[in-house]
Amino acid sequence: METTVNNDWPVWEVFVQLKSGAPHEHAGNVHAPDAEMALQNARDVYTRRGKACSLWVVPSVEITASSPVDQGPFFDPGNDKVYRHPQFYKVPRGVKNV
Amino acid sequence: MNSFEPEIQEALFDYLLHLGDNRLVLGHRLSEWCGHGPVLEEDIALANIALDLVGQASHLLCLAGEVEGKGRSEDDLAYFREAIAFRNFHLVEQPRGDFAFTIARQFLFDAHSYLLYQKLQNSSYEAFAAIAAKALKEITYHLRHSHQWILRLGDGTEESHRRTQNALEDLWTYTDEMFLSESKDEVLVAQNIVPELSSFRGEWEKMVRDVLTEATLKVPEENQYMAKGCRQGRHSEHLGHLLAEMQILARSFPGAQW
C-alpha cells in the first residue's frame, strides 16, 4: 500500500446467485463507502472468474446474529423428537430440491 | 478472411494498431497499480480492468497481424516494435500519477471507448465488429467504474476534489487527439469499416460535461495547447520507458513460454 490509509469504510456482506432461481449464497465481504461501490467491489472480488447472474450486498451491521451462548437452547438437535422429522411419507419421484 | 485493396489493407492495419496500442499501453499503465491500490478491493478492480484492456489489445493486434498478412503475431506486434511504430494516444502513455489522475484518465478514455465501440460493433468488417461487440460489455463496466469514482472523488473531500480537478487540468491537453481525423482513415470511413470521429464527439463532450458537473468539477479551458501526432508515431518520453519495461522479457528470451 502506498501510504497509510485510514480505511473506515463500512463492511458489506456479499451474496452471489450463480443462476436464476438458485439461492443467493454468502460469498464473503468487502469494504465500500456506499451500496453502489459495494456492488462494484463485490463484482470484482467475487465474480471475476466464474459466472454469476445476481449479487446482493448487505451492510454487515444490519445482520443480527445468534450468540454462541445460545448454542444449547437454540440448536439442540431434535433427533430424539421424532415428531419433528416428517419422514413418514414418500416423496414422489421427479420432485427435486427436497 | 477478407482480402482488401492494398490502400484499405494498409489503412486498416494502421487503425487496428492504433486501437490495440491504446489498450495495450493503458492496460500496462493500469497494471502498475497492482499491489499499490488504495484498498484491496480497488487493487483487484484496477487489475481486472488492466487485464480486460490487455485482452482487448491482444484481439486487435492479432487481427492487425492477419490484415497485414506478413505472419506477425500479436506478440510480435506488442513486443518487437519501437516507440515510433506505436500508434497510441499521448493520453494513455502518461505516468500513472495518483489515484485521482488514474481515475480521471480512465473516465475520459472509457467514455471515448464506449461511444466508439457502439459504432464499431456495426463495422462492415465482420471480424472487427465481432471483437468490438465482445469488448463493449467490458467497456460498459469500465465506464460505470470510472464514472462512479469521478462522482465520489469530485464530490468527496476537499483533497479528493482538488486532486481530481488537477488531474483533469493536466489531462485535458491530451483529449483533442482522441477526435483528430486522420486522412489515412478516410478510406475506412468510406467503406463503413470505422465511424467518423466527429459523429460522436458531441456525445462525448456532453457525457464528460454532465458527469463532471454532477461531481462538482469544472470542465477545463478549451483554448490551450493540444497534443497531436500519435498516429504518426510522435510520443512523449514516457512511452519509451514503458516499452523498455514491457518488452524486456520477450526481447531477452524470444519465444519464451510460460
PDB file of C-alpha atoms in Angstrom, chain B residues 6-249:
ATOM      1  CA  PRO B   6      -3.849  -2.509 -50.785  1.00  0.00           C
ATOM      2  CA  GLU B   7      -4.882   1.023 -49.786  1.00  0.00           C
ATOM      3  CA  ILE B   8      -7.567  -0.252 -47.403  1.00  0.00           C
ATOM      4  CA  GLN B   9      -5.358  -3.018 -46.101  1.00  0.00           C
ATOM      5  CA  GLU B  10      -2.660  -0.536 -45.144  1.00  0.00           C
ATOM      6  CA  ALA B  11      -5.124   1.864 -43.511  1.00  0.00           C
ATOM      7  CA  LEU B  12      -6.888  -0.918 -41.638  1.00  0.00           C
ATOM      8  CA  PHE B  13      -3.614  -2.328 -40.322  1.00  0.00           C
ATOM      9  CA  ASP B  14      -2.653   1.113 -39.027  1.00  0.00           C
ATOM     10  CA  TYR B  15      -6.073   1.666 -37.444  1.00  0.00           C
ATOM     11  CA  LEU B  16      -6.073  -1.717 -35.698  1.00  0.00           C
ATOM     12  CA  LEU B  17      -2.598  -0.983 -34.340  1.00  0.00           C
ATOM     13  CA  HIS B  18      -3.880   2.358 -33.095  1.00  0.00           C
ATOM     14  CA  LEU B  19      -6.806   0.791 -31.245  1.00  0.00           C
ATOM     15  CA  GLY B  20      -4.725  -2.128 -29.977  1.00  0.00           C
ATOM     16  CA  ASP B  21      -1.823   0.059 -28.827  1.00  0.00           C
ATOM     17  CA  ASN B  22      -4.177   2.324 -26.863  1.00  0.00           C
ATOM     18  CA  ARG B  23      -5.385  -0.664 -24.884  1.00  0.00           C
ATOM     19  CA  LEU B  24      -2.017  -2.330 -24.534  1.00  0.00           C
ATOM     20  CA  VAL B  25      -0.319   0.799 -23.210  1.00  0.00           C
ATOM     21  CA  LEU B  26      -3.181   1.811 -20.926  1.00  0.00           C
ATOM     22  CA  GLY B  27      -3.502  -1.758 -19.656  1.00  0.00           C
ATOM     23  CA  HIS B  28       0.193  -1.764 -18.834  1.00  0.00           C
ATOM     24  CA  ARG B  29      -0.059   1.586 -17.060  1.00  0.00           C
ATOM     25  CA  LEU B  30      -3.005   0.363 -15.049  1.00  0.00           C
ATOM     26  CA  SER B  31      -1.196  -2.850 -14.116  1.00  0.00           C
ATOM     27  CA  GLU B  32       1.359  -0.677 -12.310  1.00  0.00           C
ATOM     28  CA  TRP B  33      -1.283  -0.252  -9.588  1.00  0.00           C
ATOM     29  CA  CYS B  34      -1.226  -3.959  -8.808  1.00  0.00           C
ATOM     30  CA  GLY B  35      -0.213  -4.219  -5.161  1.00  0.00           C
ATOM     31  CA  HIS B  36      -0.416  -0.425  -4.708  1.00  0.00           C
ATOM     32  CA  GLY B  37      -4.174   0.180  -4.830  1.00  0.00           C
ATOM     33  CA  PRO B  38      -5.671   2.427  -2.165  1.00  0.00           C
ATOM     34  CA  VAL B  39      -7.661  -0.508  -0.758  1.00  0.00           C
ATOM     35  CA  LEU B  40      -7.645  -4.210  -1.517  1.00  0.00           C
ATOM     36  CA  GLU B  41     -10.966  -4.134  -3.375  1.00  0.00           C
ATOM     37  CA  GLU B  42      -9.827  -1.320  -5.670  1.00  0.00           C
ATOM     38  CA  ASP B  43      -6.493  -3.010  -6.261  1.00  0.00           C
ATOM     39  CA  ILE B  44      -8.379  -6.017  -7.615  1.00  0.00           C
ATOM     40  CA  ALA B  45     -10.749  -3.827  -9.649  1.00  0.00           C
ATOM     41  CA  LEU B  46      -7.887  -1.975 -11.363  1.00  0.00           C
ATOM     42  CA  ALA B  47      -6.030  -5.214 -12.078  1.00  0.00           C
ATOM     43  CA  ASN B  48      -9.223  -6.668 -13.602  1.00  0.00           C
ATOM     44  CA  ILE B  49      -9.639  -3.666 -15.863  1.00  0.00           C
ATOM     45  CA  ALA B  50      -5.959  -3.798 -16.831  1.00  0.00           C
ATOM     46  CA  LEU B  51      -6.389  -7.441 -17.836  1.00  0.00           C
ATOM     47  CA  ASP B  52      -9.521  -6.619 -19.846  1.00  0.00           C
ATOM     48  CA  LEU B  53      -7.593  -3.930 -21.730  1.00  0.00           C
ATOM     49  CA  VAL B  54      -4.651  -6.208 -22.475  1.00  0.00           C
ATOM     50  CA  GLY B  55      -7.117  -8.869 -23.631  1.00  0.00           C
ATOM     51  CA  GLN B  56      -8.787  -6.383 -25.972  1.00  0.00           C
ATOM     52  CA  ALA B  57      -5.354  -5.351 -27.269  1.00  0.00           C
ATOM     53  CA  SER B  58      -4.495  -8.974 -27.919  1.00  0.00           C
ATOM     54  CA  HIS B  59      -7.573  -9.449 -30.135  1.00  0.00           C
ATOM     55  CA  LEU B  60      -6.912  -6.218 -32.035  1.00  0.00           C
ATOM     56  CA  LEU B  61      -3.215  -6.864 -32.617  1.00  0.00           C
ATOM     57  CA  CYS B  62      -3.935 -10.437 -33.660  1.00  0.00           C
ATOM     58  CA  LEU B  63      -6.402  -9.129 -36.251  1.00  0.00           C
ATOM     59  CA  ALA B  64      -3.879  -6.456 -37.296  1.00  0.00           C
ATOM     60  CA  GLY B  65      -1.341  -9.216 -37.951  1.00  0.00           C
ATOM     61  CA  GLU B  66      -3.866 -11.097 -40.090  1.00  0.00           C
ATOM     62  CA  VAL B  67      -4.746  -7.983 -42.080  1.00  0.00           C
ATOM     63  CA  GLU B  68      -1.079  -7.190 -42.622  1.00  0.00           C
ATOM     64  CA  GLY B  69      -0.531 -10.728 -43.922  1.00  0.00           C
ATOM     65  CA  LYS B  70       3.166 -10.964 -43.102  1.00  0.00           C
ATOM     66  CA  GLY B  71       2.789 -13.618 -40.444  1.00  0.00           C
ATOM     67  CA  ARG B  72       3.282 -11.301 -37.453  1.00  0.00           C
ATOM     68  CA  SER B  73       1.502 -12.457 -34.285  1.00  0.00           C
ATOM     69  CA  GLU B  74       0.045 -10.191 -31.596  1.00  0.00           C
ATOM     70  CA  ASP B  75       3.182 -10.848 -29.524  1.00  0.00           C
ATOM     71  CA  ASP B  76       5.446  -9.819 -32.406  1.00  0.00           C
ATOM     72  CA  LEU B  77       3.499  -6.584 -32.700  1.00  0.00           C
ATOM     73  CA  ALA B  78       3.394  -5.897 -28.959  1.00  0.00           C
ATOM     74  CA  TYR B  79       6.990  -6.732 -28.090  1.00  0.00           C
ATOM     75  CA  PHE B  80       9.076  -6.118 -31.194  1.00  0.00           C
ATOM     76  CA  ARG B  81       8.084  -2.639 -32.328  1.00  0.00           C
ATOM     77  CA  GLU B  82       9.868   0.558 -31.304  1.00  0.00           C
ATOM     78  CA  ALA B  83       8.083   3.552 -29.772  1.00  0.00           C
ATOM     79  CA  ILE B  84       7.943   5.344 -33.120  1.00  0.00           C
ATOM     80  CA  ALA B  85       5.873   2.494 -34.560  1.00  0.00           C
ATOM     81  CA  PHE B  86       3.297   2.733 -31.776  1.00  0.00           C
ATOM     82  CA  ARG B  87       0.024   4.463 -32.617  1.00  0.00           C
ATOM     83  CA  ASN B  88      -1.452   5.074 -29.153  1.00  0.00           C
ATOM     84  CA  PHE B  89      -2.782   8.369 -27.794  1.00  0.00           C
ATOM     85  CA  HIS B  90      -0.481  10.540 -25.711  1.00  0.00           C
ATOM     86  CA  LEU B  91      -3.219  10.264 -23.075  1.00  0.00           C
ATOM     87  CA  VAL B  92      -2.614   6.589 -22.279  1.00  0.00           C
ATOM     88  CA  GLU B  93       1.187   6.665 -22.031  1.00  0.00           C
ATOM     89  CA  GLN B  94       1.388   9.345 -19.317  1.00  0.00           C
ATOM     90  CA  PRO B  95       2.717   8.044 -15.968  1.00  0.00           C
ATOM     91  CA  ARG B  96       0.036   6.713 -13.674  1.00  0.00           C
ATOM     92  CA  GLY B  97       0.127   9.651 -11.246  1.00  0.00           C
ATOM     93  CA  ASP B  98      -2.049   9.482  -8.149  1.00  0.00           C
ATOM     94  CA  PHE B  99      -5.355   7.642  -7.879  1.00  0.00           C
ATOM     95  CA  ALA B 100      -7.328  10.713  -8.985  1.00  0.00           C
ATOM     96  CA  PHE B 101      -5.177  11.018 -12.126  1.00  0.00           C
ATOM     97  CA  THR B 102      -5.663   7.345 -12.934  1.00  0.00           C
ATOM     98  CA  ILE B 103      -9.441   7.550 -12.482  1.00  0.00           C
ATOM     99  CA  ALA B 104      -9.764  10.800 -14.446  1.00  0.00           C
ATOM    100  CA  ARG B 105      -7.789   9.310 -17.342  1.00  0.00           C
ATOM    101  CA  GLN B 106      -9.837   6.106 -17.264  1.00  0.00           C
ATOM    102  CA  PHE B 107     -13.043   8.103 -17.334  1.00  0.00           C
ATOM    103  CA  LEU B 108     -12.044  10.252 -20.334  1.00  0.00           C
ATOM    104  CA  PHE B 109     -10.817   7.155 -22.173  1.00  0.00           C
ATOM    105  CA  ASP B 110     -13.739   4.891 -21.182  1.00  0.00           C
ATOM    106  CA  ALA B 111     -16.291   7.452 -22.372  1.00  0.00           C
ATOM    107  CA  HIS B 112     -14.496   7.619 -25.728  1.00  0.00           C
ATOM    108  CA  SER B 113     -14.217   3.812 -25.998  1.00  0.00           C
ATOM    109  CA  TYR B 114     -17.856   3.333 -25.079  1.00  0.00           C
ATOM    110  CA  LEU B 115     -19.103   5.625 -27.848  1.00  0.00           C
ATOM    111  CA  LEU B 116     -16.557   4.415 -30.407  1.00  0.00           C
ATOM    112  CA  TYR B 117     -17.286   0.738 -29.801  1.00  0.00           C
ATOM    113  CA  GLN B 118     -21.024   1.238 -30.103  1.00  0.00           C
ATOM    114  CA  LYS B 119     -20.267   2.241 -33.681  1.00  0.00           C
ATOM    115  CA  LEU B 120     -17.541  -0.340 -34.262  1.00  0.00           C
ATOM    116  CA  GLN B 121     -19.831  -3.227 -33.384  1.00  0.00           C
ATOM    117  CA  ASN B 122     -21.658  -2.359 -36.624  1.00  0.00           C
ATOM    118  CA  SER B 123     -18.474  -2.295 -38.693  1.00  0.00           C
ATOM    119  CA  SER B 124     -18.834  -3.695 -42.205  1.00  0.00           C
ATOM    120  CA  TYR B 125     -15.731  -5.803 -41.485  1.00  0.00           C
ATOM    121  CA  GLU B 126     -17.306  -8.689 -39.589  1.00  0.00           C
ATOM    122  CA  ALA B 127     -14.223  -9.876 -37.718  1.00  0.00           C
ATOM    123  CA  PHE B 128     -13.732  -6.346 -36.407  1.00  0.00           C
ATOM    124  CA  ALA B 129     -17.420  -5.963 -35.489  1.00  0.00           C
ATOM    125  CA  ALA B 130     -17.299  -9.242 -33.543  1.00  0.00           C
ATOM    126  CA  ILE B 131     -14.357  -8.290 -31.328  1.00  0.00           C
ATOM    127  CA  ALA B 132     -15.859  -4.834 -30.790  1.00  0.00           C
ATOM    128  CA  ALA B 133     -19.179  -6.316 -29.647  1.00  0.00           C
ATOM    129  CA  LYS B 134     -17.365  -8.591 -27.194  1.00  0.00           C
ATOM    130  CA  ALA B 135     -15.284  -5.738 -25.776  1.00  0.00           C
ATOM    131  CA  LEU B 136     -18.275  -3.417 -25.450  1.00  0.00           C
ATOM    132  CA  LYS B 137     -19.578  -5.398 -22.470  1.00  0.00           C
ATOM    133  CA  GLU B 138     -16.282  -4.909 -20.656  1.00  0.00           C
ATOM    134  CA  ILE B 139     -16.107  -1.249 -21.630  1.00  0.00           C
ATOM    135  CA  THR B 140     -19.619  -0.646 -20.297  1.00  0.00           C
ATOM    136  CA  TYR B 141     -18.452  -1.882 -16.918  1.00  0.00           C
ATOM    137  CA  HIS B 142     -15.196   0.096 -17.069  1.00  0.00           C
ATOM    138  CA  LEU B 143     -17.176   3.267 -17.706  1.00  0.00           C
ATOM    139  CA  ARG B 144     -19.501   2.527 -14.809  1.00  0.00           C
ATOM    140  CA  HIS B 145     -16.472   2.037 -12.560  1.00  0.00           C
ATOM    141  CA  SER B 146     -14.668   5.244 -13.552  1.00  0.00           C
ATOM    142  CA  HIS B 147     -17.910   7.257 -13.694  1.00  0.00           C
ATOM    143  CA  GLN B 148     -18.865   6.252 -10.151  1.00  0.00           C
ATOM    144  CA  TRP B 149     -15.385   7.082  -8.880  1.00  0.00           C
ATOM    145  CA  ILE B 150     -15.372  10.517 -10.559  1.00  0.00           C
ATOM    146  CA  LEU B 151     -18.606  11.364  -8.733  1.00  0.00           C
ATOM    147  CA  ARG B 152     -17.160  10.309  -5.383  1.00  0.00           C
ATOM    148  CA  LEU B 153     -13.748  11.915  -5.831  1.00  0.00           C
ATOM    149  CA  GLY B 154     -15.123  15.190  -7.213  1.00  0.00           C
ATOM    150  CA  ASP B 155     -17.871  15.479  -4.632  1.00  0.00           C
ATOM    151  CA  GLY B 156     -15.852  13.836  -1.843  1.00  0.00           C
ATOM    152  CA  THR B 157     -13.351  15.566   0.411  1.00  0.00           C
ATOM    153  CA  GLU B 158     -11.589  18.849  -0.230  1.00  0.00           C
ATOM    154  CA  GLU B 159      -8.425  16.890  -1.044  1.00  0.00           C
ATOM    155  CA  SER B 160     -10.061  14.413  -3.422  1.00  0.00           C
ATOM    156  CA  HIS B 161     -11.792  17.284  -5.237  1.00  0.00           C
ATOM    157  CA  ARG B 162      -8.544  19.231  -5.590  1.00  0.00           C
ATOM    158  CA  ARG B 163      -6.573  16.224  -6.831  1.00  0.00           C
ATOM    159  CA  THR B 164      -9.237  15.251  -9.365  1.00  0.00           C
ATOM    160  CA  GLN B 165      -9.558  18.802 -10.687  1.00  0.00           C
ATOM    161  CA  ASN B 166      -5.742  18.994 -11.019  1.00  0.00           C
ATOM    162  CA  ALA B 167      -5.724  15.676 -12.854  1.00  0.00           C
ATOM    163  CA  LEU B 168      -8.340  16.909 -15.329  1.00  0.00           C
ATOM    164  CA  GLU B 169      -6.342  20.100 -15.951  1.00  0.00           C
ATOM    165  CA  ASP B 170      -3.203  18.024 -16.616  1.00  0.00           C
ATOM    166  CA  LEU B 171      -5.025  15.551 -18.863  1.00  0.00           C
ATOM    167  CA  TRP B 172      -7.074  17.967 -20.909  1.00  0.00           C
ATOM    168  CA  THR B 173      -4.240  18.722 -23.322  1.00  0.00           C
ATOM    169  CA  TYR B 174      -4.427  15.069 -24.463  1.00  0.00           C
ATOM    170  CA  THR B 175      -8.164  14.955 -25.153  1.00  0.00           C
ATOM    171  CA  ASP B 176      -8.277  16.660 -28.548  1.00  0.00           C
ATOM    172  CA  GLU B 177      -6.163  13.878 -30.056  1.00  0.00           C
ATOM    173  CA  MET B 178      -8.983  11.397 -29.427  1.00  0.00           C
ATOM    174  CA  PHE B 179     -11.040  13.184 -32.068  1.00  0.00           C
ATOM    175  CA  LEU B 180      -8.442  14.218 -34.648  1.00  0.00           C
ATOM    176  CA  SER B 181      -9.427  12.784 -38.012  1.00  0.00           C
ATOM    177  CA  GLU B 182      -6.609  11.203 -39.976  1.00  0.00           C
ATOM    178  CA  SER B 183      -6.627  11.372 -43.746  1.00  0.00           C
ATOM    179  CA  LYS B 184      -5.426   7.748 -43.839  1.00  0.00           C
ATOM    180  CA  ASP B 185      -8.685   6.673 -42.127  1.00  0.00           C
ATOM    181  CA  GLU B 186     -10.905   8.190 -44.800  1.00  0.00           C
ATOM    182  CA  VAL B 187     -10.964   5.044 -46.948  1.00  0.00           C
ATOM    183  CA  LEU B 188     -12.091   3.064 -43.896  1.00  0.00           C
ATOM    184  CA  VAL B 189     -14.867   5.532 -43.115  1.00  0.00           C
ATOM    185  CA  ALA B 190     -15.994   5.393 -46.744  1.00  0.00           C
ATOM    186  CA  GLN B 191     -16.264   1.588 -46.517  1.00  0.00           C
ATOM    187  CA  ASN B 192     -18.158   1.774 -43.194  1.00  0.00           C
ATOM    188  CA  ILE B 193     -15.348  -0.143 -41.526  1.00  0.00           C
ATOM    189  CA  VAL B 194     -14.838   2.574 -38.892  1.00  0.00           C
ATOM    190  CA  PRO B 195     -17.012   5.537 -37.866  1.00  0.00           C
ATOM    191  CA  GLU B 196     -16.234   9.175 -38.374  1.00  0.00           C
ATOM    192  CA  LEU B 197     -14.836  10.555 -35.101  1.00  0.00           C
ATOM    193  CA  SER B 198     -16.896  13.713 -35.411  1.00  0.00           C
ATOM    194  CA  SER B 199     -20.032  11.529 -35.308  1.00  0.00           C
ATOM    195  CA  PHE B 200     -19.715  11.066 -31.531  1.00  0.00           C
ATOM    196  CA  ARG B 201     -17.589  13.972 -30.361  1.00  0.00           C
ATOM    197  CA  GLY B 202     -20.649  15.940 -29.280  1.00  0.00           C
ATOM    198  CA  GLU B 203     -21.921  12.966 -27.271  1.00  0.00           C
ATOM    199  CA  TRP B 204     -18.531  12.555 -25.593  1.00  0.00           C
ATOM    200  CA  GLU B 205     -18.385  16.236 -24.656  1.00  0.00           C
ATOM    201  CA  LYS B 206     -21.894  16.096 -23.230  1.00  0.00           C
ATOM    202  CA  MET B 207     -21.197  12.928 -21.252  1.00  0.00           C
ATOM    203  CA  VAL B 208     -17.990  14.345 -19.786  1.00  0.00           C
ATOM    204  CA  ARG B 209     -19.576  17.724 -19.029  1.00  0.00           C
ATOM    205  CA  ASP B 210     -22.622  16.149 -17.354  1.00  0.00           C
ATOM    206  CA  VAL B 211     -20.581  13.833 -15.153  1.00  0.00           C
ATOM    207  CA  LEU B 212     -18.025  16.478 -14.168  1.00  0.00           C
ATOM    208  CA  THR B 213     -20.793  18.927 -13.346  1.00  0.00           C
ATOM    209  CA  GLU B 214     -22.570  16.354 -11.201  1.00  0.00           C
ATOM    210  CA  ALA B 215     -19.235  15.704  -9.475  1.00  0.00           C
ATOM    211  CA  THR B 216     -18.895  19.485  -8.796  1.00  0.00           C
ATOM    212  CA  LEU B 217     -15.811  19.563 -11.060  1.00  0.00           C
ATOM    213  CA  LYS B 218     -15.060  22.137 -13.748  1.00  0.00           C
ATOM    214  CA  VAL B 219     -14.533  21.243 -17.399  1.00  0.00           C
ATOM    215  CA  PRO B 220     -11.037  22.578 -18.187  1.00  0.00           C
ATOM    216  CA  GLU B 221     -10.427  25.516 -20.502  1.00  0.00           C
ATOM    217  CA  GLU B 222     -10.778  24.586 -24.185  1.00  0.00           C
ATOM    218  CA  ASN B 223      -8.300  27.077 -25.573  1.00  0.00           C
ATOM    219  CA  GLN B 224      -4.975  25.557 -24.734  1.00  0.00           C
ATOM    220  CA  TYR B 225      -2.184  23.651 -26.434  1.00  0.00           C
ATOM    221  CA  MET B 226      -3.394  20.232 -27.544  1.00  0.00           C
ATOM    222  CA  ALA B 227      -1.076  17.272 -28.094  1.00  0.00           C
ATOM    223  CA  LYS B 228      -1.166  15.643 -31.518  1.00  0.00           C
ATOM    224  CA  GLY B 229       0.789  13.341 -33.776  1.00  0.00           C
ATOM    225  CA  CYS B 230       0.340   9.950 -32.135  1.00  0.00           C
ATOM    226  CA  ARG B 231      -0.798   8.374 -35.396  1.00  0.00           C
ATOM    227  CA  GLN B 232       2.487   9.480 -36.988  1.00  0.00           C
ATOM    228  CA  GLY B 233       4.457   7.887 -34.135  1.00  0.00           C
ATOM    229  CA  ARG B 234       5.100  11.060 -32.165  1.00  0.00           C
ATOM    230  CA  HIS B 235       5.085  10.328 -28.452  1.00  0.00           C
ATOM    231  CA  SER B 236       6.224  11.718 -25.129  1.00  0.00           C
ATOM    232  CA  GLU B 237       9.396  10.417 -23.471  1.00  0.00           C
ATOM    233  CA  HIS B 238       7.275   8.232 -21.211  1.00  0.00           C
ATOM    234  CA  LEU B 239       6.358   5.678 -23.871  1.00  0.00           C
ATOM    235  CA  GLY B 240       9.967   4.564 -24.393  1.00  0.00           C
ATOM    236  CA  HIS B 241      10.410   3.826 -20.702  1.00  0.00           C
ATOM    237  CA  LEU B 242       7.134   1.956 -20.555  1.00  0.00           C
ATOM    238  CA  LEU B 243       8.036  -0.166 -23.583  1.00  0.00           C
ATOM    239  CA  ALA B 244      11.511  -0.914 -22.228  1.00  0.00           C
ATOM    240  CA  GLU B 245       9.932  -2.465 -19.166  1.00  0.00           C
ATOM    241  CA  MET B 246       7.106  -4.169 -21.044  1.00  0.00           C
ATOM    242  CA  GLN B 247       9.289  -5.624 -23.806  1.00  0.00           C
ATOM    243  CA  ILE B 248      12.449  -6.637 -21.932  1.00  0.00           C
ATOM    244  CA  LEU B 249      11.394 -10.196 -21.208  1.00  0.00           C
TER     245      LEU B 249
END
